[in-house]
Coordinates of C-alpha atoms and ligand atoms in Angstrom, one line a residue:
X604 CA -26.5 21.9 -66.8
X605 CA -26.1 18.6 -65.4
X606 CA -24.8 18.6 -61.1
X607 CA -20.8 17.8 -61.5
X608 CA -20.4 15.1 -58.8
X609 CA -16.4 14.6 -59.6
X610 CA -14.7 18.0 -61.1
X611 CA -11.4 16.9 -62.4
X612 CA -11.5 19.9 -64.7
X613 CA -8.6 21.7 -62.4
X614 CA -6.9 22.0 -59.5
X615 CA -8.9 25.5 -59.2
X616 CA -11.9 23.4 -58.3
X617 CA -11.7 23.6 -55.2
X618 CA -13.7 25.0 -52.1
X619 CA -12.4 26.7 -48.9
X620 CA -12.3 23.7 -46.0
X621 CA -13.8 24.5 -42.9
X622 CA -11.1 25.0 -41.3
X623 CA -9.4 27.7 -43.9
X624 CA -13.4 29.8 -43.9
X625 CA -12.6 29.7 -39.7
X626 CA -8.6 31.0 -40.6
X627 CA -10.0 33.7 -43.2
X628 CA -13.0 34.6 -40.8
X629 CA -10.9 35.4 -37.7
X630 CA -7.9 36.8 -39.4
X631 CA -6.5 40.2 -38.0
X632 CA -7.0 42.6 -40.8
X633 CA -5.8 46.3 -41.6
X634 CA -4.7 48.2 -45.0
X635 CA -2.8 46.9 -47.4
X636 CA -1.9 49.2 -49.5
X637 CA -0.6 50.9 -46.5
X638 CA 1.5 47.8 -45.5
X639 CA -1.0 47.7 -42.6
X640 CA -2.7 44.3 -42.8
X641 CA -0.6 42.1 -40.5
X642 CA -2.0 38.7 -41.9
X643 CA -0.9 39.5 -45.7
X644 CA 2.2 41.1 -44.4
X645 CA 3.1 37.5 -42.7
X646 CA 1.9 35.4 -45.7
X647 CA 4.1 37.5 -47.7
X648 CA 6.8 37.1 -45.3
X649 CA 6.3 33.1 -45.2
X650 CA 6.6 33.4 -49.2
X651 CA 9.7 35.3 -49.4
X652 CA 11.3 33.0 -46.2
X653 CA 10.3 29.6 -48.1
X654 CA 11.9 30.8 -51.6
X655 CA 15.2 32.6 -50.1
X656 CA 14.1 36.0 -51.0
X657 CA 14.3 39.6 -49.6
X658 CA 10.4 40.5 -50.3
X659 CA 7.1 39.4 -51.6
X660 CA 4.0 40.9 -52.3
X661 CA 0.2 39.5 -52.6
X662 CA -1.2 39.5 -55.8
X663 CA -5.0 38.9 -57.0
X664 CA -4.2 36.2 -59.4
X665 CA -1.1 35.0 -60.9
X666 CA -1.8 36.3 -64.3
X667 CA -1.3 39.3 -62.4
X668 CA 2.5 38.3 -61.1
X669 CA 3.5 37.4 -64.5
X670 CA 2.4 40.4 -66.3
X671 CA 3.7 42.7 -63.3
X672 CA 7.2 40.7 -63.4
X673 CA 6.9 41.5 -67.1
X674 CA 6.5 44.3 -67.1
X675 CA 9.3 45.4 -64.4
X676 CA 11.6 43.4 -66.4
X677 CA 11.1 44.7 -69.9
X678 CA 10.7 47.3 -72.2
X679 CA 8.5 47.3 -75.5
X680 CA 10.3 45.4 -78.2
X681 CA 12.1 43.0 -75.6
X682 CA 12.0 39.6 -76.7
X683 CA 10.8 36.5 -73.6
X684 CA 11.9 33.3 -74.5
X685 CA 9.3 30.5 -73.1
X686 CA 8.6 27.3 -73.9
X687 CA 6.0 27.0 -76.5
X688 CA 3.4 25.8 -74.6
X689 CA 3.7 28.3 -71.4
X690 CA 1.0 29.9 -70.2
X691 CA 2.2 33.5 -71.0
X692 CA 2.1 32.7 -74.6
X693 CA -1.3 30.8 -74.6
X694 CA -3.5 31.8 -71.5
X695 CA -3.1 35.3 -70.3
X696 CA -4.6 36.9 -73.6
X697 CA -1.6 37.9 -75.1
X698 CA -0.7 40.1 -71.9
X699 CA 2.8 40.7 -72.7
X700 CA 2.2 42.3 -76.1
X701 CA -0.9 44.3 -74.4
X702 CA 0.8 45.6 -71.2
X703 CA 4.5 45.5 -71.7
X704 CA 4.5 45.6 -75.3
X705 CA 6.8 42.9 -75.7
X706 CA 7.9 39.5 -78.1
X707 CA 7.6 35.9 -77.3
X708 CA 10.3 33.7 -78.3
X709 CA 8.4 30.1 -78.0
X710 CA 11.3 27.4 -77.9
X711 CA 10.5 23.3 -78.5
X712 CA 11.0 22.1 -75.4
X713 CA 9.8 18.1 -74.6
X714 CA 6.8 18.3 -72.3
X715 CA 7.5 22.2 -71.8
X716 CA 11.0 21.9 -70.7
X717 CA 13.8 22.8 -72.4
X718 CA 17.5 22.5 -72.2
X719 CA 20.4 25.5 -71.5
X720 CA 21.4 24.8 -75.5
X721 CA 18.2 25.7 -76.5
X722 CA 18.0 28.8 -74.5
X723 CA 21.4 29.5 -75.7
X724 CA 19.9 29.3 -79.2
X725 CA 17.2 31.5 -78.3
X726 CA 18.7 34.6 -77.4
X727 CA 19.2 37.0 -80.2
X728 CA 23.0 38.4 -81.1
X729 CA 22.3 42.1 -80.5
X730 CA 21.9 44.0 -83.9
X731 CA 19.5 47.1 -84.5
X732 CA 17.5 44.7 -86.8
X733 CA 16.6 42.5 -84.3
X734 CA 14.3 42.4 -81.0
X735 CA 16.5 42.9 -77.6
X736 CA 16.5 39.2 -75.7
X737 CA 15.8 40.2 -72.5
X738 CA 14.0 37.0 -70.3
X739 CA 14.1 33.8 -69.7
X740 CA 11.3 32.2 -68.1
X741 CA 10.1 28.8 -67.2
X742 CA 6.9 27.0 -65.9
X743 CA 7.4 24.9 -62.8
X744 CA 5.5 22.5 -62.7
X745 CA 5.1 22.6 -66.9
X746 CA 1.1 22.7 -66.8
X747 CA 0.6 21.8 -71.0
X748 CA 4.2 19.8 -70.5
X749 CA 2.0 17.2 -68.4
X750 CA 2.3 19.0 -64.9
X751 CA 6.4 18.1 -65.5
X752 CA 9.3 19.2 -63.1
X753 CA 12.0 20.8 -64.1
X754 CA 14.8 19.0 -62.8
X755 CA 16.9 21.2 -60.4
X756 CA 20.0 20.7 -62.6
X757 CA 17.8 21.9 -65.5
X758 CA 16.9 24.8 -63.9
X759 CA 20.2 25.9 -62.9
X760 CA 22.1 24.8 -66.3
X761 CA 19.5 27.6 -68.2
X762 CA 19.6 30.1 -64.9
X763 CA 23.6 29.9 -66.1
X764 CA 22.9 30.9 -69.2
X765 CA 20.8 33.5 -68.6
X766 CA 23.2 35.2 -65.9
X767 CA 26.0 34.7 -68.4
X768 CA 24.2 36.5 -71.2
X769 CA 22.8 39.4 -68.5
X770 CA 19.2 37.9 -68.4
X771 CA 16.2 38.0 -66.7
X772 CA 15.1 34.8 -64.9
X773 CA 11.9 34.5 -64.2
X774 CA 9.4 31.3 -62.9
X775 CA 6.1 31.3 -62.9
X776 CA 5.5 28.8 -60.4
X777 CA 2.2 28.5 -60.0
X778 CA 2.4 25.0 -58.7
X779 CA 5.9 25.4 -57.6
X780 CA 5.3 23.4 -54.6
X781 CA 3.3 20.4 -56.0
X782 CA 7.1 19.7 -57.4
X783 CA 8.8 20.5 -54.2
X784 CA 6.5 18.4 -52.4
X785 CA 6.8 15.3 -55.6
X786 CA 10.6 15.6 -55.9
X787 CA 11.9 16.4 -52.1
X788 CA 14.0 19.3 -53.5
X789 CA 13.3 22.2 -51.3
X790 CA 11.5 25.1 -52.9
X791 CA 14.3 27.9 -52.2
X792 CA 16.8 25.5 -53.8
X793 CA 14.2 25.6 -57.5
X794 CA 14.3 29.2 -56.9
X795 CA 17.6 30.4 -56.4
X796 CA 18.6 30.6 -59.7
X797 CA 15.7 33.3 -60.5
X798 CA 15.0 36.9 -60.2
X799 CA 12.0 36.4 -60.0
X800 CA 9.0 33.8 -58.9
X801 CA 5.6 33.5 -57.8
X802 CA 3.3 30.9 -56.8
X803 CA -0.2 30.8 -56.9
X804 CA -2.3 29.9 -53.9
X805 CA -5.9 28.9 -55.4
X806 CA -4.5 25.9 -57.4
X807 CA -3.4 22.9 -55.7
X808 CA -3.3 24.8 -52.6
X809 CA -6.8 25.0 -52.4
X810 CA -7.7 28.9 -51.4
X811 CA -10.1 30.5 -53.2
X812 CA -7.6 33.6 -54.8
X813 CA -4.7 35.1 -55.0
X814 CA -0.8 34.6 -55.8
X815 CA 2.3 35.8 -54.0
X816 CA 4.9 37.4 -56.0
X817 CA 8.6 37.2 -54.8
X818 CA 12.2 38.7 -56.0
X819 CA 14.6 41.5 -54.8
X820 CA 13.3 44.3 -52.3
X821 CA 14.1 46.7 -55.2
X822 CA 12.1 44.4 -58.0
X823 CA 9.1 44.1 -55.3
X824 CA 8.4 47.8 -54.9
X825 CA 8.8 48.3 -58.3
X826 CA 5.8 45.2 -58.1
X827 CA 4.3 47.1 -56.0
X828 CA 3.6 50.5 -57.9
X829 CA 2.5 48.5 -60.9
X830 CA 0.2 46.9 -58.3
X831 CA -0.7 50.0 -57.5
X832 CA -1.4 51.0 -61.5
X833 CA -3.3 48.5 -62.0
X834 CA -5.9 48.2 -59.7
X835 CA -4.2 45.6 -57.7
X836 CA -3.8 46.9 -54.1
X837 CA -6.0 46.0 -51.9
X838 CA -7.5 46.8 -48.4
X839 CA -8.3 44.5 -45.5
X840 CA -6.8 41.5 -47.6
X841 CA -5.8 39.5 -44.7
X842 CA -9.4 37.8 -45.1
X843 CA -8.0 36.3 -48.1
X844 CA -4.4 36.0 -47.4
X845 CA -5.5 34.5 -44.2
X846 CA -6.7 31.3 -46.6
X847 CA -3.2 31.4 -47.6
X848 CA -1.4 31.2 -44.4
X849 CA -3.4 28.4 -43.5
X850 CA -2.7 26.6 -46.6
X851 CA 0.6 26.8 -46.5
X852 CA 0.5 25.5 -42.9
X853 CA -1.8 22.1 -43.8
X854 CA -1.8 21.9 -47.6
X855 CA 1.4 21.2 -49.0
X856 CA 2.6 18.3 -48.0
X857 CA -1.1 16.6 -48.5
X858 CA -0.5 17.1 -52.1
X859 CA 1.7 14.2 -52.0
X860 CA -2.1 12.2 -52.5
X861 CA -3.3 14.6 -55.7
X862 CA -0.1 13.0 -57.3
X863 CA -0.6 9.2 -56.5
X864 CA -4.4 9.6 -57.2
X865 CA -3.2 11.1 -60.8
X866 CA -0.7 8.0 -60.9
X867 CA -3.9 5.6 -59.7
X868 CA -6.2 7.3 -62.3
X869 CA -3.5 7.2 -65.6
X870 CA -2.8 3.6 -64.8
X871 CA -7.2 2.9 -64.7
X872 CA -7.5 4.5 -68.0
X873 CA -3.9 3.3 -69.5
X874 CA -5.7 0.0 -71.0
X875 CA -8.7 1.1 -72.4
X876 CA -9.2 0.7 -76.1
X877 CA -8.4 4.0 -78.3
X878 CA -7.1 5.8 -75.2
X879 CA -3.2 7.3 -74.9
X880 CA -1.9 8.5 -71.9
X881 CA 0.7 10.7 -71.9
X882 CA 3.4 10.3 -70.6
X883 CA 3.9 7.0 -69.3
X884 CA 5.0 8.4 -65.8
X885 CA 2.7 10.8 -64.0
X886 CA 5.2 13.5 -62.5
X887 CA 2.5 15.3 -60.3
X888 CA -1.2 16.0 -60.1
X889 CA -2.2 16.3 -63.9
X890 CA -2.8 13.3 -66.3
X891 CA -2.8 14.2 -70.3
X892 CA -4.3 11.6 -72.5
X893 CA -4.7 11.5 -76.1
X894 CA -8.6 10.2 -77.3
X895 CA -8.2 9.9 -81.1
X896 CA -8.6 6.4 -81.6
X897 CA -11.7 6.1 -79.7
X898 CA -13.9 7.5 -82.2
X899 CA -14.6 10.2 -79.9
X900 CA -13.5 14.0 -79.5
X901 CA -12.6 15.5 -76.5
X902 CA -15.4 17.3 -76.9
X903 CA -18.1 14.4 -77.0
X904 CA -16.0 12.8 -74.3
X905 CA -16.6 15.6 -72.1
X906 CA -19.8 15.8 -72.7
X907 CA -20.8 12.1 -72.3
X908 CA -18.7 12.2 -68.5
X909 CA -20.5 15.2 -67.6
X910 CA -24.0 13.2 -68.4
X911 CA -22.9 11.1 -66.1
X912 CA -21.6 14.1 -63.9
X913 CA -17.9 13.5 -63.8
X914 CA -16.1 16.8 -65.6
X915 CA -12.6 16.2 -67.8
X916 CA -11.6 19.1 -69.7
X917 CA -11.1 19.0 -73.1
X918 CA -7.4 20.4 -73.7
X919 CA -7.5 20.0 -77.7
X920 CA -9.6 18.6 -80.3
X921 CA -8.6 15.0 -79.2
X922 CA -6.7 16.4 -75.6
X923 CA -8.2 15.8 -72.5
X924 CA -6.7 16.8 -69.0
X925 CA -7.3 15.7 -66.1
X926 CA -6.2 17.5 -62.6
X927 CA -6.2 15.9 -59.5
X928 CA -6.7 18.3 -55.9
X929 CA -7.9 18.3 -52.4
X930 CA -11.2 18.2 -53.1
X931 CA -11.2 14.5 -55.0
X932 CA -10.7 11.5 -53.0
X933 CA -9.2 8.3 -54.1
X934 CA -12.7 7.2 -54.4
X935 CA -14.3 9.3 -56.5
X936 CA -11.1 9.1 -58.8
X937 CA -12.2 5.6 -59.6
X938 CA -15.9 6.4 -60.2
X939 CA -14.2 8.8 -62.9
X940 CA -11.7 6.3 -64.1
X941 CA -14.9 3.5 -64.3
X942 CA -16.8 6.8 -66.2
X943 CA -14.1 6.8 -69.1
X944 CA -14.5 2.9 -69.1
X945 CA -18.1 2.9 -69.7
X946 CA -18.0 5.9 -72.5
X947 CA -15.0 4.6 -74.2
X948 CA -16.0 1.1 -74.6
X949 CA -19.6 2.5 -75.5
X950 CA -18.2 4.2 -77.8
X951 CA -16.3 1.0 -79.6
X952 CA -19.2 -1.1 -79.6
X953 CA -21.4 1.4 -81.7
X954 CA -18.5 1.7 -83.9
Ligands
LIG1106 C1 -3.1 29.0 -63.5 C2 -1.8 29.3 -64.1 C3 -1.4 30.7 -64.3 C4 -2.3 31.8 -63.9 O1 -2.7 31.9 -62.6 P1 -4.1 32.5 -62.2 O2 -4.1 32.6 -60.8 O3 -5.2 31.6 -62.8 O4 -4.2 33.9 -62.9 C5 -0.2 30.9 -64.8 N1 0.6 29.9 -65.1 C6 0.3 28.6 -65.0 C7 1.3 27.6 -65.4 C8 -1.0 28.3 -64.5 O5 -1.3 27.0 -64.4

């Protein structure tokens, strides 16, 4: 395999700084399934504090948070409605049917968000012949949407709904903050409106695992025995929480660069022939761009970057994505951008 120089592939790229290996080495450490380990008990705390609610608790992964808020919320034969390209319907192996045992209602939403009418249309009139509506849940940002934001009015205009119909709420926010830190709206003000929220910490926070899952005290230690179920708890997980304390002391507000060196990198590639980006306005850290007219697939694309040891994913037959993080600097966003440039315009002259 050829060395990857410049891995745009995802924000989950990254490696632990110095400085968070030195956080996670001396961290005070104790049992955390006993509620003894003081450093996830505080990153826990900081979670709940920052998103306005009574409790939190650390999560392996947030795959793990969504199918555990899942499965507190619902019962087999529930219906979820989610935006047709979330990540619960798509990534997590069909989770919600596995472990829950319940329906996805995917709803057309324009770059994964959707509006309260929709979710109004959604939701099922109850009748024995039908599947119970029983969630509502949204990405923030919208990863397949184009790393959108869900406006705040949005968000509350659908959290209305769902109160008014007695629903579940629920955001999986795994890069909650890159919009908090993109649109100056303060995280507990996006998650007011939900029951339920996570965010994940080994994304464009830059720690190498885990997720922190927040709601009602009640919600959490329900969380918690399904935690417990699974395989979840842990022991001396302050070593890793500790990565998360520290990011969320010197990580958020740097993310502020990921999203102009996505904004730089869209408007390198904007011009160049058979290439599409999508959309026109880069809301945060990802840029989508559509390849079809430059007699490429995403797949050869990929594969011609990576020769020359820049890696794109490929999102779709003619799909790429490209996510910008901490470990990327402004410079070695150009060598990418100049990387495309020399494939794609290879790749017209042969044709
Ligand atoms: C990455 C991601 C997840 C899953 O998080 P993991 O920590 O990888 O399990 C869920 N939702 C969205 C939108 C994501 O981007």
């Amino acid at each position: 395999m050829a060395t990857i120089d410049i891995d745009l592939y995802s924000d989950t790229q990254t490696r632990p700084t110095a400085a968070m290996r030195d956080a996670m080495a001396s961290a005070p450490v104790g049992d955390e399934q006993r509620g003894e380990d003081p450093t996830t008990n505080r990153l826990c705390e900081m979670v709940a504090d920052m998103l306005g609610k009574e409790a939190a608790v650390f999560m392996p992964s947030g795959t793990m948070c969504n199918q555990i808020a899942i499965l507190v919320h619902c019962r087999p034969g529930d219906e979820i409605v989610a935006d047709r390209t979330a990540h619960i319907i798509n990534s997590e192996g069909g989770g919600p049917a596995v472990f829950a045992g319940v329906m996805l209602k995917p709803v057309d939403g324009v770059r994964g968000i959707f509006t309260a009418e929709q979710a109004q249309e959604a939701i099922r009139r109850a009748r024995r012949h039908a599947p119970r509506t029983r969630m509502i849940e949204i990405e923030q940002t919208a990863n397949s949407g184009g790393g959108s934001i869900w406006p705040l009015e949005t968000i509350r205009s659908v959290g209305a709904v769902a109160k008014e119909h007695g629903l579940i709420f629920h955001m999986d926010g795994a890069r909650l903050l890159n919009a908090v830190v993109a649109s100056g709206v303060p995280a507990r003000d996006f998650a007011e409106p939900f029951d339920s929220l996570w965010l994940d910490l080994s994304k464009g926070l830059g720690c190498p695992v885990g997720a922190v899952l927040a709601g009602s005290a009640d919600f959490i230690e329900q969380a918690w025995q399904w935690k417990q179920r699974m395989g979840g708890a842990m022991r001396q997980s302050g070593s890793i929480a500790a990565a998360g304390v520290h990011a969320l002391e010197h990580h958020v507000d740097r993310m502020a660069e990921d999203h102009e060196n996505a904004q730089f990198f869209a408007e390198a590639i904007a011009n160049l022939p058979g290439i599409r980006v999508e959309p026109d306005r880069i809301e945060t850290n990802m840029v989508f761009f559509d390849v079809s007219q430059t007699g490429l697939t995403a797949a050869e694309l990929h594969q011609r970057l990576l020769d020359r040891g820049v890696r794109i994913g490929e999102n779709d037959q003619y799909r790429m994505r490209v996510v910008t993080h901490l470990d990327v600097t402004r410079d070695q966003i150009a060598k990418a951008a100049e990387a495309v440039r020399e494939v794609v315009l290879e790749a017209s002259h042969a044709a």
